[in-house]
């Protein structure tokens, strides 16, 4: 059972007073995200279709008169209060998780938005840790909104999203695309976002699944070294694109190609493995557009089939699933009432997303849960997702 927001904030204020002394605070919330379809397409200039979810990160914030920030996470109590300044920040391993907010402070400063003072900040997250539901993007955009609000910089959300991605790329050193920060910042209740990552054009699409829900299943796989494999996939796609450009110089991104155009050109990619990676990027992008069209025409069954195809492609061509995610997807496909199921996020571990008929959710949890436990040796966790608004001030 999810705690309600009021209870969470009350509990946080007690903890805030204990850590930092009694002060009046502002409260903020930043969601996590789940991607419905369009995986590993963002950095290939393709489309994604994520939504923000009601699990996320809360912050209570009080201004400090000096240039110091003290930050504490109730989820990572063993790390204690972490302190940092507000100018000239560089990555500091000793600051652990606080490098995410530090990176955003730095990205703001480099863009000319200098923080005039520091803060006392208490953070509490309801996202399962390391589950691939974007807890880091949630924290980054949260920091951006706190800064924008405190200093009246007047940045719009898309600018804050870009600065948050920059923090992750250049400060934390993870070469992610823009999907996660965009979904977190720009999320809208009951809607998914169709985002063209090439142009940043986007539109909202109402998710009204008559009699069905979005169920997130966490593999609970202990944290894997996903970021190095992620960067390898990126490099393979970039190399494939460069070879395609030799025969089609006007091409900017794999996301610009139709499936037919790709099939005609694919021979220009010399490495079979890179051809396979590029094929995923192209087909997944076009599949995403087809899936959104199906959903908007109320063809949920077609949408579900395309979700399954997305998983096959991520498993066979992109090779980012692994036995835990494959087991969850395969088990889900066997349960009556499951419309579609696939891995979501970067892969390697983390979560699947499934569309499940409401009257089948209990049997889904039971059947998938038991069989997964038998095959993998530990249990998965289930969350029925509520689609939420993007990062905002609560009070
Ligand atoms: C991670 C990255 C995103 C995106 C997905 C895969 O979540 O942060 O930018 O590339 O993986 O779709």
Coordinates of C-alpha atoms and ligand atoms in Angstrom, one line a residue:
X1 CA 0.0 0.0 0.0
X2 CA 1.4 3.3 -1.0
X3 CA 1.8 5.9 1.7
X4 CA -0.2 9.0 1.0
X5 CA 1.5 12.3 0.4
X6 CA 0.3 14.0 3.5
X7 CA 1.6 11.3 5.8
X8 CA 4.9 11.3 3.9
X9 CA 5.4 15.0 4.3
X10 CA 4.5 14.9 8.0
X11 CA 7.0 12.2 8.6
X12 CA 9.6 14.1 6.6
X13 CA 9.0 17.4 8.6
X14 CA 9.7 15.5 11.9
X15 CA 12.9 14.1 10.4
X16 CA 13.9 17.5 8.9
X17 CA 13.5 19.2 12.3
X18 CA 15.6 16.4 13.9
X19 CA 18.4 16.7 11.3
X20 CA 18.5 20.4 10.6
X21 CA 16.7 22.1 13.5
X22 CA 13.1 23.3 13.4
X23 CA 12.5 25.5 10.3
X24 CA 9.7 26.3 7.9
X25 CA 10.1 24.3 4.7
X26 CA 8.9 24.2 1.1
X27 CA 7.9 20.8 -0.3
X28 CA 8.5 19.4 -3.8
X29 CA 7.7 16.2 -5.6
X30 CA 9.4 14.7 -8.6
X31 CA 8.1 11.5 -10.2
X32 CA 9.8 8.5 -11.6
X33 CA 9.0 7.2 -15.1
X34 CA 8.0 4.1 -17.0
X35 CA 8.5 3.9 -20.7
X36 CA 5.6 2.1 -22.5
X37 CA 7.4 1.7 -25.8
X38 CA 10.4 3.2 -27.7
X39 CA 13.5 1.8 -26.0
X40 CA 17.0 2.7 -26.8
X41 CA 15.7 5.1 -29.4
X42 CA 16.2 8.4 -27.7
X43 CA 19.9 8.7 -28.3
X44 CA 19.3 7.5 -31.9
X45 CA 17.1 10.4 -32.7
X46 CA 13.9 8.4 -32.5
X47 CA 10.6 8.5 -30.6
X48 CA 9.8 7.4 -27.0
X49 CA 6.5 7.0 -25.3
X50 CA 7.0 7.3 -21.5
X51 CA 4.8 8.5 -18.6
X52 CA 5.6 9.9 -15.2
X53 CA 4.4 7.8 -12.3
X54 CA 3.3 8.5 -8.8
X55 CA 6.3 6.8 -7.2
X56 CA 9.1 9.4 -7.0
X57 CA 11.2 11.7 -4.8
X58 CA 10.0 14.2 -2.2
X59 CA 12.1 17.1 -0.9
X60 CA 11.7 19.5 2.0
X61 CA 13.8 22.6 1.5
X62 CA 14.8 25.6 3.7
X63 CA 17.0 28.4 2.6
X64 CA 20.4 28.9 4.3
X65 CA 22.0 32.4 4.6
X66 CA 25.4 31.1 3.5
X67 CA 26.7 29.4 0.3
X68 CA 26.5 25.9 1.7
X69 CA 24.0 23.1 1.1
X70 CA 23.4 20.3 3.5
X71 CA 21.4 17.4 2.1
X72 CA 20.1 14.2 3.7
X73 CA 18.2 11.2 2.3
X74 CA 15.9 9.2 4.5
X75 CA 16.5 6.2 2.2
X76 CA 20.3 6.4 2.6
X77 CA 20.6 7.3 6.3
X78 CA 24.0 5.6 6.5
X79 CA 25.4 8.2 4.2
X80 CA 24.5 10.9 6.8
X81 CA 24.2 14.6 6.0
X82 CA 26.3 15.5 2.9
X83 CA 27.6 19.1 2.5
X84 CA 28.6 20.9 -0.7
X85 CA 29.1 24.6 -1.8
X86 CA 27.1 26.2 -4.6
X87 CA 29.9 27.3 -6.9
X88 CA 32.7 25.6 -8.9
X89 CA 31.5 22.1 -8.0
X90 CA 33.3 19.0 -9.4
X91 CA 32.4 15.3 -9.1
X92 CA 33.3 14.1 -5.7
X93 CA 33.1 10.3 -5.0
X94 CA 32.9 11.0 -1.2
X95 CA 29.6 12.9 -1.8
X96 CA 28.0 9.7 -3.2
X97 CA 24.4 10.2 -4.3
X98 CA 24.6 14.0 -3.7
X99 CA 26.6 14.2 -7.0
X100 CA 23.2 14.2 -8.8
X101 CA 22.0 17.5 -7.2
X102 CA 25.6 18.8 -7.3
X103 CA 25.7 18.2 -11.0
X104 CA 22.5 20.2 -11.5
X105 CA 23.9 23.1 -9.4
X106 CA 27.0 23.0 -11.6
X107 CA 25.0 22.8 -14.9
X108 CA 22.9 25.8 -13.8
X109 CA 26.0 27.8 -12.9
X110 CA 27.7 27.0 -16.3
X111 CA 24.5 28.2 -18.0
X112 CA 24.7 31.5 -16.1
X113 CA 22.2 30.7 -13.4
X114 CA 24.2 31.2 -10.2
X115 CA 22.7 30.1 -6.9
X116 CA 22.8 33.1 -4.4
X117 CA 22.8 30.9 -1.3
X118 CA 22.6 27.2 -0.2
X119 CA 19.8 25.1 1.4
X120 CA 19.0 22.5 4.0
X121 CA 17.3 19.7 2.0
X122 CA 15.7 16.5 3.2
X123 CA 14.9 13.9 0.6
X124 CA 12.7 10.8 0.7
X125 CA 12.1 8.5 -2.3
X126 CA 9.2 6.1 -2.9
X127 CA 10.8 4.5 -6.0
X128 CA 12.4 1.2 -5.5
X129 CA 16.2 1.7 -5.5
X130 CA 18.2 0.9 -8.7
X131 CA 15.0 -0.4 -10.4
X132 CA 15.4 1.5 -13.7
X133 CA 12.4 3.8 -13.0
X134 CA 14.7 6.8 -13.2
X135 CA 15.4 7.7 -9.6
X136 CA 18.4 9.7 -10.7
X137 CA 16.5 11.8 -13.3
X138 CA 13.8 12.3 -10.6
X139 CA 16.4 13.8 -8.2
X140 CA 18.0 15.9 -10.9
X141 CA 14.8 17.5 -12.1
X142 CA 13.8 18.0 -8.5
X143 CA 17.0 19.9 -7.9
X144 CA 16.4 22.0 -11.0
X145 CA 12.9 23.0 -9.9
X146 CA 14.2 23.8 -6.4
X147 CA 16.8 26.2 -7.8
X148 CA 14.5 27.8 -10.4
X149 CA 11.9 28.4 -7.7
X150 CA 14.3 29.8 -5.1
X151 CA 16.1 32.2 -7.4
X152 CA 13.3 33.1 -9.8
X153 CA 15.4 32.2 -12.9
X154 CA 12.3 31.8 -14.9
X155 CA 13.4 28.7 -16.8
X156 CA 10.8 26.7 -18.5
X157 CA 10.6 22.9 -17.8
X158 CA 12.2 21.9 -21.1
X159 CA 15.3 24.1 -20.3
X160 CA 15.5 22.5 -16.8
X161 CA 15.2 19.0 -18.4
X162 CA 18.1 19.8 -20.7
X163 CA 20.3 21.1 -17.8
X164 CA 19.4 18.0 -15.8
X165 CA 20.5 15.7 -18.7
X166 CA 23.7 17.7 -19.0
X167 CA 24.4 17.2 -15.3
X168 CA 24.0 13.4 -15.8
X169 CA 26.2 13.4 -19.0
X170 CA 29.0 15.6 -18.0
X171 CA 29.1 15.7 -14.2
X172 CA 28.0 12.1 -13.3
X173 CA 29.4 10.7 -16.5
X174 CA 26.5 8.6 -17.7
X175 CA 25.9 9.1 -21.4
X176 CA 22.1 8.9 -21.2
X177 CA 19.6 10.3 -23.7
X178 CA 16.9 12.8 -22.8
X179 CA 13.9 10.5 -22.3
X180 CA 14.1 10.1 -18.5
X181 CA 14.5 13.7 -17.5
X182 CA 11.9 14.7 -20.1
X183 CA 9.3 12.2 -18.8
X184 CA 10.0 13.2 -15.2
X185 CA 9.8 17.0 -15.8
X186 CA 7.1 17.1 -18.4
X187 CA 4.8 14.3 -17.2
X188 CA 1.1 14.8 -17.1
X189 CA -1.5 12.9 -15.1
X190 CA -3.2 10.1 -17.1
X191 CA -1.1 10.8 -20.2
X192 CA 1.9 9.3 -21.9
X193 CA 4.2 11.6 -23.9
X194 CA 5.1 11.0 -27.5
X195 CA 8.5 12.7 -27.8
X196 CA 10.6 13.0 -30.9
X197 CA 14.1 13.0 -29.4
X198 CA 15.5 14.4 -32.7
X199 CA 13.5 17.7 -32.5
X200 CA 12.1 17.6 -28.9
X201 CA 8.6 18.0 -30.4
X202 CA 6.1 16.3 -28.2
X203 CA 2.5 15.7 -27.6
X204 CA 0.4 14.1 -24.8
X205 CA -1.7 11.1 -25.5
X206 CA -4.4 10.1 -23.0
X207 CA -4.0 6.7 -21.5
X208 CA -7.5 5.3 -21.0
X209 CA -7.2 1.6 -20.8
X210 CA -10.7 0.5 -20.4
X211 CA -10.6 -2.3 -17.8
X212 CA -6.8 -2.7 -17.8
X213 CA -3.8 -1.2 -15.9
X214 CA -0.1 -0.7 -16.3
X215 CA 1.7 -3.1 -14.0
X216 CA 5.4 -2.6 -13.3
X217 CA 7.3 -5.8 -12.2
X218 CA 10.8 -5.3 -10.7
X219 CA 13.2 -8.2 -11.3
X220 CA 14.9 -7.2 -8.1
X221 CA 18.2 -8.2 -9.7
X222 CA 21.0 -6.8 -7.7
X223 CA 22.5 -3.7 -9.4
X224 CA 24.3 -4.6 -12.6
X225 CA 27.0 -2.8 -14.4
X226 CA 24.5 -1.5 -17.0
X227 CA 26.2 1.8 -17.7
X228 CA 29.2 0.4 -19.5
X229 CA 27.1 -1.9 -21.7
X230 CA 24.8 1.1 -22.3
X231 CA 27.7 3.2 -23.6
X232 CA 28.8 0.3 -25.8
X233 CA 25.4 0.1 -27.5
X234 CA 25.4 3.8 -28.0
X235 CA 28.9 3.7 -29.7
X236 CA 27.8 0.7 -31.9
X237 CA 24.8 2.7 -33.2
X238 CA 26.9 5.8 -33.8
X239 CA 29.4 3.8 -35.8
X240 CA 26.6 2.2 -37.8
X241 CA 25.1 5.7 -38.5
X242 CA 28.5 7.0 -39.7
X243 CA 28.8 4.1 -42.2
X244 CA 25.2 4.8 -43.4
X245 CA 26.1 8.5 -43.9
X246 CA 28.8 7.4 -46.3
X247 CA 26.1 6.2 -48.7
X248 CA 23.4 8.7 -47.5
X249 CA 25.2 11.9 -46.5
X250 CA 22.0 13.8 -45.6
X251 CA 21.1 11.3 -42.8
X252 CA 21.3 12.8 -39.3
X253 CA 20.0 10.0 -37.1
X254 CA 18.8 6.4 -37.3
X255 CA 15.4 7.6 -36.2
X256 CA 14.9 9.3 -39.6
X257 CA 14.8 5.9 -41.5
X258 CA 11.7 3.9 -42.5
X259 CA 12.1 0.1 -42.2
X260 CA 12.2 -0.1 -46.0
X261 CA 15.0 2.5 -46.3
X262 CA 17.0 0.8 -43.6
X263 CA 16.7 -2.6 -45.4
X264 CA 18.0 -1.1 -48.6
X265 CA 20.9 0.7 -46.9
X266 CA 21.8 -1.9 -44.2
X267 CA 24.6 -3.5 -46.3
X268 CA 26.7 -0.3 -45.8
X269 CA 27.1 -1.3 -42.2
X270 CA 30.1 -3.6 -42.2
X271 CA 29.9 -5.3 -38.8
X272 CA 26.9 -7.7 -38.6
X273 CA 26.5 -6.9 -34.8
X274 CA 26.3 -3.2 -35.5
X275 CA 23.8 -3.8 -38.3
X276 CA 21.7 -5.7 -35.8
X277 CA 21.9 -2.9 -33.2
X278 CA 21.0 -0.3 -35.8
X279 CA 18.1 -2.5 -37.0
X280 CA 16.6 -2.5 -33.5
X281 CA 16.9 1.4 -33.3
X282 CA 15.1 1.8 -36.6
X283 CA 12.4 -0.8 -36.2
X284 CA 11.7 0.2 -32.6
X285 CA 11.3 3.8 -33.6
X286 CA 8.8 2.9 -36.3
X287 CA 7.1 0.4 -34.0
X288 CA 6.6 3.2 -31.4
X289 CA 4.8 5.4 -33.9
X290 CA 2.6 2.5 -34.9
X291 CA 1.9 1.6 -31.3
X292 CA 0.8 5.2 -30.4
X293 CA -1.5 5.3 -33.5
X294 CA -3.0 1.9 -32.4
X295 CA -3.6 3.2 -28.9
X296 CA -5.2 6.4 -30.1
X297 CA -7.5 4.3 -32.3
X298 CA -8.4 2.3 -29.1
X299 CA -6.7 -0.8 -30.5
X300 CA -5.1 -1.8 -27.1
X301 CA -4.6 -5.4 -28.4
X302 CA -2.4 -4.2 -31.2
X303 CA -0.5 -1.9 -28.8
X304 CA 0.2 -5.0 -26.6
X305 CA 1.5 -7.1 -29.5
X306 CA 3.9 -4.3 -30.4
X307 CA 5.1 -4.2 -26.8
X308 CA 5.9 -7.9 -27.1
X309 CA 7.7 -7.3 -30.4
X310 CA 9.7 -4.5 -28.7
X311 CA 10.9 -7.0 -26.1
X312 CA 11.9 -9.6 -28.8
X313 CA 13.9 -6.9 -30.6
X314 CA 15.6 -5.8 -27.3
X315 CA 16.4 -9.4 -26.5
X316 CA 17.5 -10.6 -30.0
X317 CA 18.9 -7.6 -31.8
X318 CA 19.9 -5.3 -29.0
X319 CA 20.8 -7.9 -26.4
X320 CA 20.0 -5.8 -23.3
X321 CA 17.5 -8.1 -21.6
X322 CA 19.1 -10.9 -19.7
X323 CA 17.6 -13.9 -18.0
X324 CA 15.6 -12.1 -15.3
X325 CA 13.8 -9.7 -17.7
X326 CA 13.3 -12.5 -20.2
X327 CA 11.8 -14.7 -17.5
X328 CA 9.4 -12.0 -16.4
X329 CA 8.3 -11.3 -19.9
X330 CA 7.9 -14.9 -20.9
X331 CA 5.9 -15.7 -17.8
X332 CA 3.7 -12.6 -18.3
X333 CA 2.9 -13.6 -21.9
X334 CA 1.5 -16.9 -20.7
X335 CA -1.0 -15.3 -18.3
X336 CA -4.5 -14.9 -19.5
X337 CA -5.5 -11.2 -19.3
X338 CA -2.0 -9.9 -20.2
X339 CA -2.3 -7.6 -23.2
X340 CA 1.4 -7.0 -23.6
X341 CA 4.6 -7.1 -21.7
X342 CA 8.2 -5.9 -22.2
X343 CA 11.3 -4.7 -20.5
X344 CA 11.4 -1.0 -19.8
X345 CA 14.3 1.4 -19.3
X346 CA 17.9 0.6 -20.1
X347 CA 17.6 -3.1 -19.4
X348 CA 20.0 -5.7 -18.0
X349 CA 18.0 -5.7 -14.8
X350 CA 15.3 -3.3 -13.6
X351 CA 11.7 -3.7 -14.5
X352 CA 9.2 -4.9 -17.1
X353 CA 6.0 -3.0 -17.9
X354 CA 2.8 -5.0 -18.7
X355 CA -0.7 -4.1 -19.6
X356 CA -2.9 -6.4 -17.6
X357 CA -6.7 -6.6 -17.5
X358 CA -7.9 -5.5 -14.1
X359 CA -9.6 -8.8 -13.2
X360 CA -6.4 -10.7 -14.0
X361 CA -3.9 -8.6 -11.9
X362 CA -4.1 -10.9 -8.9
X363 CA -3.5 -14.1 -10.9
X364 CA -0.8 -12.3 -12.8
X365 CA 1.1 -11.4 -9.6
X366 CA 0.6 -14.9 -8.2
X367 CA 1.6 -16.9 -11.3
X368 CA 4.5 -14.7 -12.4
X369 CA 5.7 -14.2 -8.8
X370 CA 5.8 -17.9 -8.0
X371 CA 7.3 -19.1 -11.3
X372 CA 9.9 -16.3 -11.2
X373 CA 10.9 -17.2 -7.6
X374 CA 11.3 -20.9 -8.7
X375 CA 13.5 -20.1 -11.7
X376 CA 15.5 -17.2 -10.5
X377 CA 15.7 -17.9 -6.8
X378 CA 14.2 -14.7 -5.3
X379 CA 10.9 -12.9 -5.7
X380 CA 10.0 -10.0 -8.0
X381 CA 7.9 -7.0 -6.8
X382 CA 4.8 -5.6 -8.4
X383 CA 3.5 -2.0 -8.6
X384 CA 0.2 -0.9 -10.3
X385 CA 1.3 2.4 -11.9
X386 CA -0.6 5.6 -11.5
X387 CA 0.3 8.1 -14.2
X388 CA 1.3 11.3 -12.5
X389 CA 2.2 15.0 -13.2
X390 CA 5.8 16.1 -13.7
X391 CA 8.1 17.7 -11.0
X392 CA 6.3 20.4 -9.0
X393 CA 6.1 22.3 -5.7
X394 CA 3.6 20.6 -3.4
X395 CA 3.4 23.3 -0.7
Ligands
LIG1 C1 18.1 4.8 -19.9 C2 18.5 6.1 -20.4 C3 17.5 6.7 -21.4 C4 17.2 5.7 -22.5 C5 16.8 4.3 -21.9 C6 16.6 3.3 -22.9 O1 16.9 4.9 -19.1 O2 18.7 7.0 -19.3 O3 18.0 7.9 -21.9 O4 18.2 5.6 -23.4 O5 17.8 3.9 -20.9 O6 15.5 3.5 -23.7

